[in-house]
mmCIF file of C-alpha atoms in Angstrom:
data_model
loop_
_atom_site.group_PDB
_atom_site.id
_atom_site.type_symbol
_atom_site.label_atom_id
_atom_site.label_comp_id
_atom_site.label_asym_id
_atom_site.label_seq_id
_atom_site.Cartn_x
_atom_site.Cartn_y
_atom_site.Cartn_z
ATOM 1 C CA MET A 1 0.000 0.000 0.000
ATOM 2 C CA ALA A 2 1.467 3.352 -1.035
ATOM 3 C CA VAL A 3 1.884 5.915 1.710
ATOM 4 C CA LYS A 4 0.040 9.135 1.094
ATOM 5 C CA VAL A 5 1.627 12.115 2.841
ATOM 6 C CA ALA A 6 -0.915 14.683 3.938
ATOM 7 C CA PRO A 7 -1.314 16.771 7.109
ATOM 8 C CA VAL A 8 -4.333 16.014 9.255
ATOM 9 C CA VAL A 9 -6.289 19.244 9.515
ATOM 10 C CA ALA A 10 -9.828 19.951 10.633
ATOM 11 C CA GLU A 11 -11.314 20.190 7.120
ATOM 12 C CA GLU A 12 -9.982 16.708 6.330
ATOM 13 C CA GLY A 13 -11.834 15.147 9.259
ATOM 14 C CA ASP A 14 -14.877 13.982 7.307
ATOM 15 C CA ARG A 15 -12.743 12.450 4.561
ATOM 16 C CA LEU A 16 -10.581 10.539 7.046
ATOM 17 C CA ARG A 17 -13.667 9.196 8.783
ATOM 18 C CA ARG A 18 -14.971 7.804 5.497
ATOM 19 C CA LEU A 19 -11.765 6.245 4.184
ATOM 20 C CA GLU A 20 -9.114 3.865 5.440
ATOM 21 C CA GLU A 21 -5.763 5.133 4.198
ATOM 22 C CA VAL A 22 -2.212 5.787 5.313
ATOM 23 C CA VAL A 23 -1.419 9.414 6.106
ATOM 24 C CA GLU A 24 1.224 11.371 8.010
ATOM 25 C CA VAL A 25 -0.388 12.321 11.311
ATOM 26 C CA PRO A 26 1.037 15.009 13.631
ATOM 27 C CA LEU A 27 1.992 13.424 16.938
ATOM 28 C CA ASP A 28 0.069 16.010 18.945
ATOM 29 C CA ARG A 29 -3.178 14.799 17.367
ATOM 30 C CA LEU A 30 -2.783 11.311 18.861
ATOM 31 C CA VAL A 31 -4.145 10.007 22.168
ATOM 32 C CA PRO A 32 -3.450 6.601 23.793
ATOM 33 C CA SER A 33 -6.036 3.845 23.820
ATOM 34 C CA PRO A 34 -7.660 3.127 27.208
ATOM 35 C CA ASP A 35 -7.611 -0.529 26.176
ATOM 36 C CA GLN A 36 -3.826 -0.690 25.857
ATOM 37 C CA PRO A 37 -3.057 -4.015 27.597
ATOM 38 C CA ARG A 38 0.628 -3.470 28.274
ATOM 39 C CA SER A 39 1.275 -2.054 31.749
ATOM 40 C CA GLU A 40 5.066 -2.395 31.919
ATOM 41 C CA VAL A 41 7.741 -1.191 29.540
ATOM 42 C CA ASP A 42 10.640 -3.333 28.347
ATOM 43 C CA ALA A 43 13.425 -0.748 28.215
ATOM 44 C CA SER A 44 15.771 -2.887 26.098
ATOM 45 C CA ALA A 45 13.089 -3.651 23.519
ATOM 46 C CA ASP A 46 12.102 0.022 23.315
ATOM 47 C CA GLN A 47 15.731 1.038 22.834
ATOM 48 C CA GLU A 48 16.008 -1.379 19.906
ATOM 49 C CA LEU A 49 12.851 0.105 18.385
ATOM 50 C CA LEU A 50 14.203 3.618 18.924
ATOM 51 C CA GLU A 51 17.427 2.827 17.067
ATOM 52 C CA SER A 52 15.517 1.130 14.248
ATOM 53 C CA ILE A 53 13.253 4.144 13.713
ATOM 54 C CA ARG A 54 16.224 6.502 13.942
ATOM 55 C CA ALA A 55 17.980 4.570 11.176
ATOM 56 C CA TYR A 56 15.125 3.489 8.910
ATOM 57 C CA GLY A 57 12.030 5.410 9.942
ATOM 58 C CA VAL A 58 8.671 3.828 10.776
ATOM 59 C CA LEU A 59 8.424 0.852 8.419
ATOM 60 C CA THR A 60 4.951 -0.268 9.531
ATOM 61 C CA PRO A 61 2.296 2.443 9.942
ATOM 62 C CA ILE A 62 0.511 2.596 13.259
ATOM 63 C CA GLN A 63 -3.283 2.176 13.303
ATOM 64 C CA ILE A 64 -5.541 4.960 14.527
ATOM 65 C CA ARG A 65 -9.257 5.717 14.648
ATOM 66 C CA PRO A 66 -11.096 9.040 14.861
ATOM 67 C CA VAL A 67 -12.403 9.913 18.313
ATOM 68 C CA GLU A 68 -13.086 13.532 19.242
ATOM 69 C CA GLU A 69 -12.706 16.461 16.858
ATOM 70 C CA GLY A 70 -9.207 16.539 15.417
ATOM 71 C CA LYS A 71 -7.946 13.706 17.662
ATOM 72 C CA TYR A 72 -7.151 10.087 16.873
ATOM 73 C CA GLU A 73 -6.847 7.122 19.216
ATOM 74 C CA VAL A 74 -3.840 4.847 18.720
ATOM 75 C CA VAL A 75 -5.339 1.401 18.157
ATOM 76 C CA ALA A 76 -2.056 -0.388 17.434
ATOM 77 C CA GLY A 77 1.530 0.855 17.553
ATOM 78 C CA GLU A 78 1.758 2.921 20.734
ATOM 79 C CA ARG A 79 5.443 2.038 21.196
ATOM 80 C CA ARG A 80 6.249 3.347 17.699
ATOM 81 C CA TRP A 81 4.357 6.551 18.483
ATOM 82 C CA ARG A 82 6.254 7.045 21.771
ATOM 83 C CA ALA A 83 9.575 6.325 20.051
ATOM 84 C CA CYS A 84 8.881 8.963 17.386
ATOM 85 C CA ALA A 85 8.077 11.483 20.115
ATOM 86 C CA LEU A 86 11.389 10.733 21.863
ATOM 87 C CA LEU A 87 13.207 11.238 18.562
ATOM 88 C CA GLY A 88 11.529 14.614 18.072
ATOM 89 C CA LYS A 89 9.668 13.616 14.929
ATOM 90 C CA PRO A 90 6.669 15.855 14.150
ATOM 91 C CA SER A 91 4.501 13.144 12.588
ATOM 92 C CA ILE A 92 4.145 9.409 11.989
ATOM 93 C CA PRO A 93 2.633 7.304 9.173
ATOM 94 C CA ALA A 94 -0.718 5.935 10.288
ATOM 95 C CA LEU A 95 -3.521 3.847 8.853
ATOM 96 C CA VAL A 96 -6.786 5.586 9.657
ATOM 97 C CA ARG A 97 -9.404 2.963 10.491
ATOM 98 C CA ARG A 98 -13.107 3.405 11.001
ATOM 99 C CA LYS A 99 -14.116 0.924 13.664
ATOM 100 C CA ASP A 100 -16.025 0.665 16.903
ATOM 101 C CA ARG A 101 -14.389 0.398 20.317
ATOM 102 C CA ASP A 102 -14.564 -3.378 20.689
ATOM 103 C CA ARG A 103 -12.775 -3.952 17.381
ATOM 104 C CA ALA A 104 -10.214 -1.308 18.315
ATOM 105 C CA ALA A 105 -9.564 -2.951 21.683
ATOM 106 C CA ALA A 106 -9.217 -6.382 20.087
ATOM 107 C CA GLU A 107 -6.710 -5.076 17.554
ATOM 108 C CA ALA A 108 -4.688 -3.351 20.267
ATOM 109 C CA LEU A 109 -4.419 -6.677 22.090
ATOM 110 C CA ILE A 110 -3.580 -8.599 18.913
ATOM 111 C CA ASP A 111 -0.885 -6.088 18.011
ATOM 112 C CA ASN A 112 0.788 -6.434 21.416
ATOM 113 C CA VAL A 113 0.531 -10.233 21.544
ATOM 114 C CA VAL A 114 1.936 -10.605 18.026
ATOM 115 C CA ARG A 115 4.718 -8.049 18.326
ATOM 116 C CA LYS A 116 5.894 -8.885 21.840
ATOM 117 C CA ASP A 117 4.404 -11.290 24.385
ATOM 118 C CA LEU A 118 2.427 -9.750 27.202
ATOM 119 C CA SER A 119 2.942 -11.010 30.712
ATOM 120 C CA ALA A 120 0.389 -13.582 31.839
ATOM 121 C CA LEU A 121 -1.280 -10.977 34.045
ATOM 122 C CA GLU A 122 -1.437 -8.345 31.283
ATOM 123 C CA GLU A 123 -2.911 -10.882 28.883
ATOM 124 C CA ALA A 124 -5.513 -12.063 31.410
ATOM 125 C CA LYS A 125 -6.594 -8.510 32.248
ATOM 126 C CA ALA A 126 -6.870 -7.641 28.553
ATOM 127 C CA TYR A 127 -9.154 -10.631 27.951
ATOM 128 C CA GLN A 128 -11.194 -9.714 31.015
ATOM 129 C CA ALA A 129 -11.659 -6.148 29.752
ATOM 130 C CA LEU A 130 -12.827 -7.329 26.339
ATOM 131 C CA ILE A 131 -15.337 -9.720 27.900
ATOM 132 C CA GLU A 132 -16.680 -7.439 30.642
ATOM 133 C CA ARG A 133 -16.645 -4.080 28.850
ATOM 134 C CA TYR A 134 -17.603 -5.091 25.343
ATOM 135 C CA GLY A 135 -19.669 -8.236 25.789
ATOM 136 C CA PHE A 136 -17.418 -10.738 24.031
ATOM 137 C CA GLN A 137 -18.004 -14.441 24.599
ATOM 138 C CA GLN A 138 -14.827 -16.462 25.138
ATOM 139 C CA SER A 139 -15.440 -18.410 21.921
ATOM 140 C CA GLU A 140 -15.983 -15.207 19.931
ATOM 141 C CA LEU A 141 -12.876 -13.630 21.419
ATOM 142 C CA ALA A 142 -10.823 -16.730 20.622
ATOM 143 C CA GLU A 143 -11.997 -16.551 17.015
ATOM 144 C CA ARG A 144 -11.086 -12.866 16.782
ATOM 145 C CA LEU A 145 -7.635 -13.507 18.237
ATOM 146 C CA GLY A 146 -6.996 -16.701 16.286
ATOM 147 C CA CYS A 147 -6.383 -18.892 19.324
ATOM 148 C CA HIS A 148 -8.082 -21.793 21.089
ATOM 149 C CA LYS A 149 -10.763 -20.980 23.653
ATOM 150 C CA SER A 150 -8.808 -22.913 26.305
ATOM 151 C CA ARG A 151 -5.996 -20.351 26.114
ATOM 152 C CA ILE A 152 -8.412 -17.613 27.133
ATOM 153 C CA SER A 153 -10.123 -19.597 29.897
ATOM 154 C CA LYS A 154 -6.743 -20.690 31.277
ATOM 155 C CA ALA A 155 -5.434 -17.122 31.228
ATOM 156 C CA LEU A 156 -8.549 -15.825 33.001
ATOM 157 C CA SER A 157 -8.302 -18.458 35.738
ATOM 158 C CA ILE A 158 -5.389 -16.717 37.459
ATOM 159 C CA LEU A 159 -7.603 -13.673 38.090
ATOM 160 C CA LYS A 160 -9.378 -15.734 40.766
ATOM 161 C CA LEU A 161 -6.351 -15.028 42.960
ATOM 162 C CA PRO A 162 -6.281 -11.852 45.097
ATOM 163 C CA GLU A 163 -4.747 -8.774 43.486
ATOM 164 C CA THR A 164 -2.026 -8.674 46.160
ATOM 165 C CA ILE A 165 -0.852 -12.164 45.173
ATOM 166 C CA LEU A 166 -0.895 -11.323 41.460
ATOM 167 C CA ASN A 167 1.127 -8.157 42.039
ATOM 168 C CA VAL A 168 3.771 -10.135 43.954
ATOM 169 C CA PHE A 169 3.927 -12.952 41.423
ATOM 170 C CA PHE A 170 4.050 -10.732 38.339
ATOM 171 C CA GLY A 171 6.013 -7.785 39.701
ATOM 172 C CA PRO A 172 9.142 -6.555 37.893
ATOM 173 C CA GLU A 173 11.528 -8.449 40.209
ATOM 174 C CA SER A 174 9.560 -11.701 40.324
ATOM 175 C CA HIS A 175 10.475 -14.930 38.539
ATOM 176 C CA MET A 176 7.029 -16.433 39.060
ATOM 177 C CA THR A 177 4.975 -17.438 36.009
ATOM 178 C CA ALA A 178 1.372 -18.231 35.113
ATOM 179 C CA ALA A 179 2.093 -21.879 35.948
ATOM 180 C CA HIS A 180 3.090 -20.878 39.497
ATOM 181 C CA ALA A 181 -0.102 -18.835 39.854
ATOM 182 C CA GLU A 182 -2.248 -21.699 38.560
ATOM 183 C CA ALA A 183 -0.700 -24.002 41.166
ATOM 184 C CA LEU A 184 -2.100 -21.718 43.885
ATOM 185 C CA LEU A 185 -5.698 -21.864 42.627
ATOM 186 C CA PRO A 186 -6.755 -24.688 45.020
ATOM 187 C CA LEU A 187 -6.156 -22.184 47.854
ATOM 188 C CA ALA A 188 -8.197 -19.363 46.286
ATOM 189 C CA HIS A 189 -10.798 -19.662 49.083
ATOM 190 C CA ASP A 190 -8.258 -20.099 51.895
ATOM 191 C CA GLU A 191 -6.581 -16.696 51.853
ATOM 192 C CA PRO A 192 -4.474 -16.997 55.033
ATOM 193 C CA ARG A 193 -2.788 -20.163 53.796
ATOM 194 C CA LEU A 194 -2.672 -18.798 50.238
ATOM 195 C CA HIS A 195 -0.782 -15.677 51.338
ATOM 196 C CA ALA A 196 1.605 -17.670 53.534
ATOM 197 C CA ILE A 197 2.539 -20.099 50.756
ATOM 198 C CA ALA A 198 2.665 -17.382 48.081
ATOM 199 C CA ARG A 199 5.072 -15.281 50.160
ATOM 200 C CA ARG A 200 7.416 -18.216 50.698
ATOM 201 C CA ALA A 201 7.165 -19.332 47.073
ATOM 202 C CA SER A 202 8.091 -15.895 45.781
ATOM 203 C CA LYS A 203 10.832 -15.276 48.350
ATOM 204 C CA GLU A 204 12.458 -18.695 47.910
ATOM 205 C CA SER A 205 11.783 -19.007 44.137
ATOM 206 C CA TRP A 206 9.846 -22.245 44.425
ATOM 207 C CA THR A 207 8.999 -24.318 41.374
ATOM 208 C CA ARG A 208 5.399 -25.073 40.436
ATOM 209 C CA ASP A 209 5.796 -28.631 41.746
ATOM 210 C CA ARG A 210 7.201 -27.338 45.037
ATOM 211 C CA ILE A 211 4.094 -25.168 45.477
ATOM 212 C CA ARG A 212 1.845 -28.159 44.797
ATOM 213 C CA GLN A 213 3.773 -30.285 47.281
ATOM 214 C CA GLU A 214 3.376 -27.636 49.973
ATOM 215 C CA ILE A 215 -0.363 -27.367 49.327
ATOM 216 C CA ASP A 216 -0.776 -31.160 49.537
ATOM 217 C CA ARG A 217 1.536 -31.578 52.514
ATOM 218 C CA LYS A 218 -0.032 -33.091 55.619
ATOM 219 C CA PRO A 219 1.457 -32.970 59.149
ATOM 220 C CA ARG A 220 3.568 -36.007 59.928
ATOM 221 C CA ILE A 221 2.328 -38.333 62.663
ATOM 222 C CA ASN A 222 4.602 -40.905 64.224
ATOM 223 C CA GLU A 223 2.993 -44.315 64.390
ATOM 224 C CA GLY A 224 3.269 -46.451 67.514
ATOM 225 C CA ALA A 225 4.415 -44.208 70.329
ATOM 226 C CA GLN A 226 3.107 -41.153 68.393
ATOM 227 C CA ALA A 227 5.742 -38.703 69.544
ATOM 228 C CA VAL A 228 3.866 -36.072 67.523
ATOM 229 C CA ARG A 229 0.108 -35.858 67.102
ATOM 230 C CA PHE A 230 -1.211 -33.079 64.874
ATOM 231 C CA VAL A 231 -5.017 -32.937 64.603
ATOM 232 C CA GLU A 232 -6.815 -30.248 62.592
ATOM 233 C CA ARG A 233 -10.167 -29.000 63.852
ATOM 234 C CA GLY A 234 -13.025 -28.167 61.517
ATOM 235 C CA ARG A 235 -13.000 -28.399 57.755
ATOM 236 C CA GLY A 236 -9.465 -28.061 56.472
ATOM 237 C CA GLY A 237 -8.332 -26.801 59.869
ATOM 238 C CA ASP A 238 -10.487 -23.668 59.728
ATOM 239 C CA ARG A 239 -11.187 -23.975 63.482
ATOM 240 C CA GLY A 240 -7.571 -24.400 64.452
ATOM 241 C CA PHE A 241 -5.586 -27.490 65.416
ATOM 242 C CA MET A 242 -4.358 -29.509 68.365
ATOM 243 C CA LEU A 243 -0.683 -30.357 68.643
ATOM 244 C CA THR A 244 0.585 -32.924 71.144
ATOM 245 C CA ILE A 245 4.300 -33.633 71.516
ATOM 246 C CA LEU A 246 5.835 -36.358 73.665
ATOM 247 C CA PHE A 247 9.567 -35.819 73.934
ATOM 248 C CA HIS A 248 11.781 -38.670 75.110
ATOM 249 C CA SER A 249 15.390 -37.749 75.827
ATOM 250 C CA ASN A 250 16.433 -41.308 75.060
ATOM 251 C CA LYS A 251 14.922 -41.137 71.534
ATOM 252 C CA PRO A 252 17.021 -38.547 69.682
ATOM 253 C CA HIS A 253 15.795 -39.875 66.315
ATOM 254 C CA GLU A 254 12.432 -38.219 67.074
ATOM 255 C CA ILE A 255 13.920 -34.713 67.279
ATOM 256 C CA PRO A 256 13.679 -33.922 63.508
ATOM 257 C CA MET A 257 10.036 -34.987 63.551
ATOM 258 C CA ILE A 258 9.314 -32.737 66.524
ATOM 259 C CA GLU A 259 11.120 -29.810 64.897
ATOM 260 C CA GLU A 260 9.070 -30.290 61.729
ATOM 261 C CA ALA A 261 5.834 -30.341 63.748
ATOM 262 C CA LEU A 262 6.787 -27.134 65.558
ATOM 263 C CA LYS A 263 7.621 -25.481 62.232
ATOM 264 C CA GLN A 264 4.248 -26.455 60.782
ATOM 265 C CA ALA A 265 2.456 -25.253 63.905
ATOM 266 C CA SER A 266 4.246 -21.899 63.688
ATOM 267 C CA GLU A 267 3.241 -21.519 60.045
ATOM 268 C CA ARG A 268 -0.405 -22.308 60.778
ATOM 269 C CA ILE A 269 -0.447 -19.842 63.683
ATOM 270 C CA GLN A 270 0.933 -17.173 61.329
ATOM 271 C CA GLU A 271 -1.841 -17.975 58.858
ATOM 272 C CA PHE A 272 -4.497 -17.456 61.534
ATOM 273 C CA ARG A 273 -2.781 -14.246 62.653
ATOM 274 C CA ASP A 274 -2.821 -12.937 59.066
ATOM 275 C CA LYS A 275 -6.512 -13.709 58.850
ATOM 276 C CA LEU A 276 -7.216 -11.555 61.892
ATOM 277 C CA THR A 277 -5.244 -8.532 60.658
#
């Protein structure tokens, strides 16, 4: 498609609303999309883009749509727009599209997913916005995005976790992934234990399997003499627990078991304390 160079002025507004064409748009006429899914900036990737535009210009026009008088919303290509602004360029080639908000939001997401992977949290929140704000069904959204419906449902599942957990797991310094977050889902309705395990998992860089093991772990009970008896009260220990320890000085082999029981008791007490605060 040939690039037509023409300034965007008020009298051209009606023509640009009727046609889809590539024009040179002044940067000060552009506004960001509220549906932009990316929340964090990859400095190294943006530096590469900056150098590319400095050397070769904008090779792929951004996509915009008319909004208010004389202004255009960036549907796809916000990073190219920002890079041009940093380079002091007065305008940028843009494809003017006439489309409604749901199509614009979908294309903004597609552009970001295709050009550079979103984090699992960014992707999930983008899907959620498209479904809740614009009435998409998961199957319809999957068709628009060219992916299987299971990808969308799986991505959305992590949003069942509290926002505080998601912010820890997907923060800039975290090495946790969507798989780690999914492993925590069985605890979604047991927030004290969820927070306790999530904190340790993030701090100690646990694997997904390590998280699952911790969730499934049951207190050890010594058979026979039963040096340690750990009994949970209520469903899943929601009413507390009873811990009985019989220490025999002539049975040093029981010490590790007792230490483990005390550690577990301390962790459960911390969980109950967190629930009260």
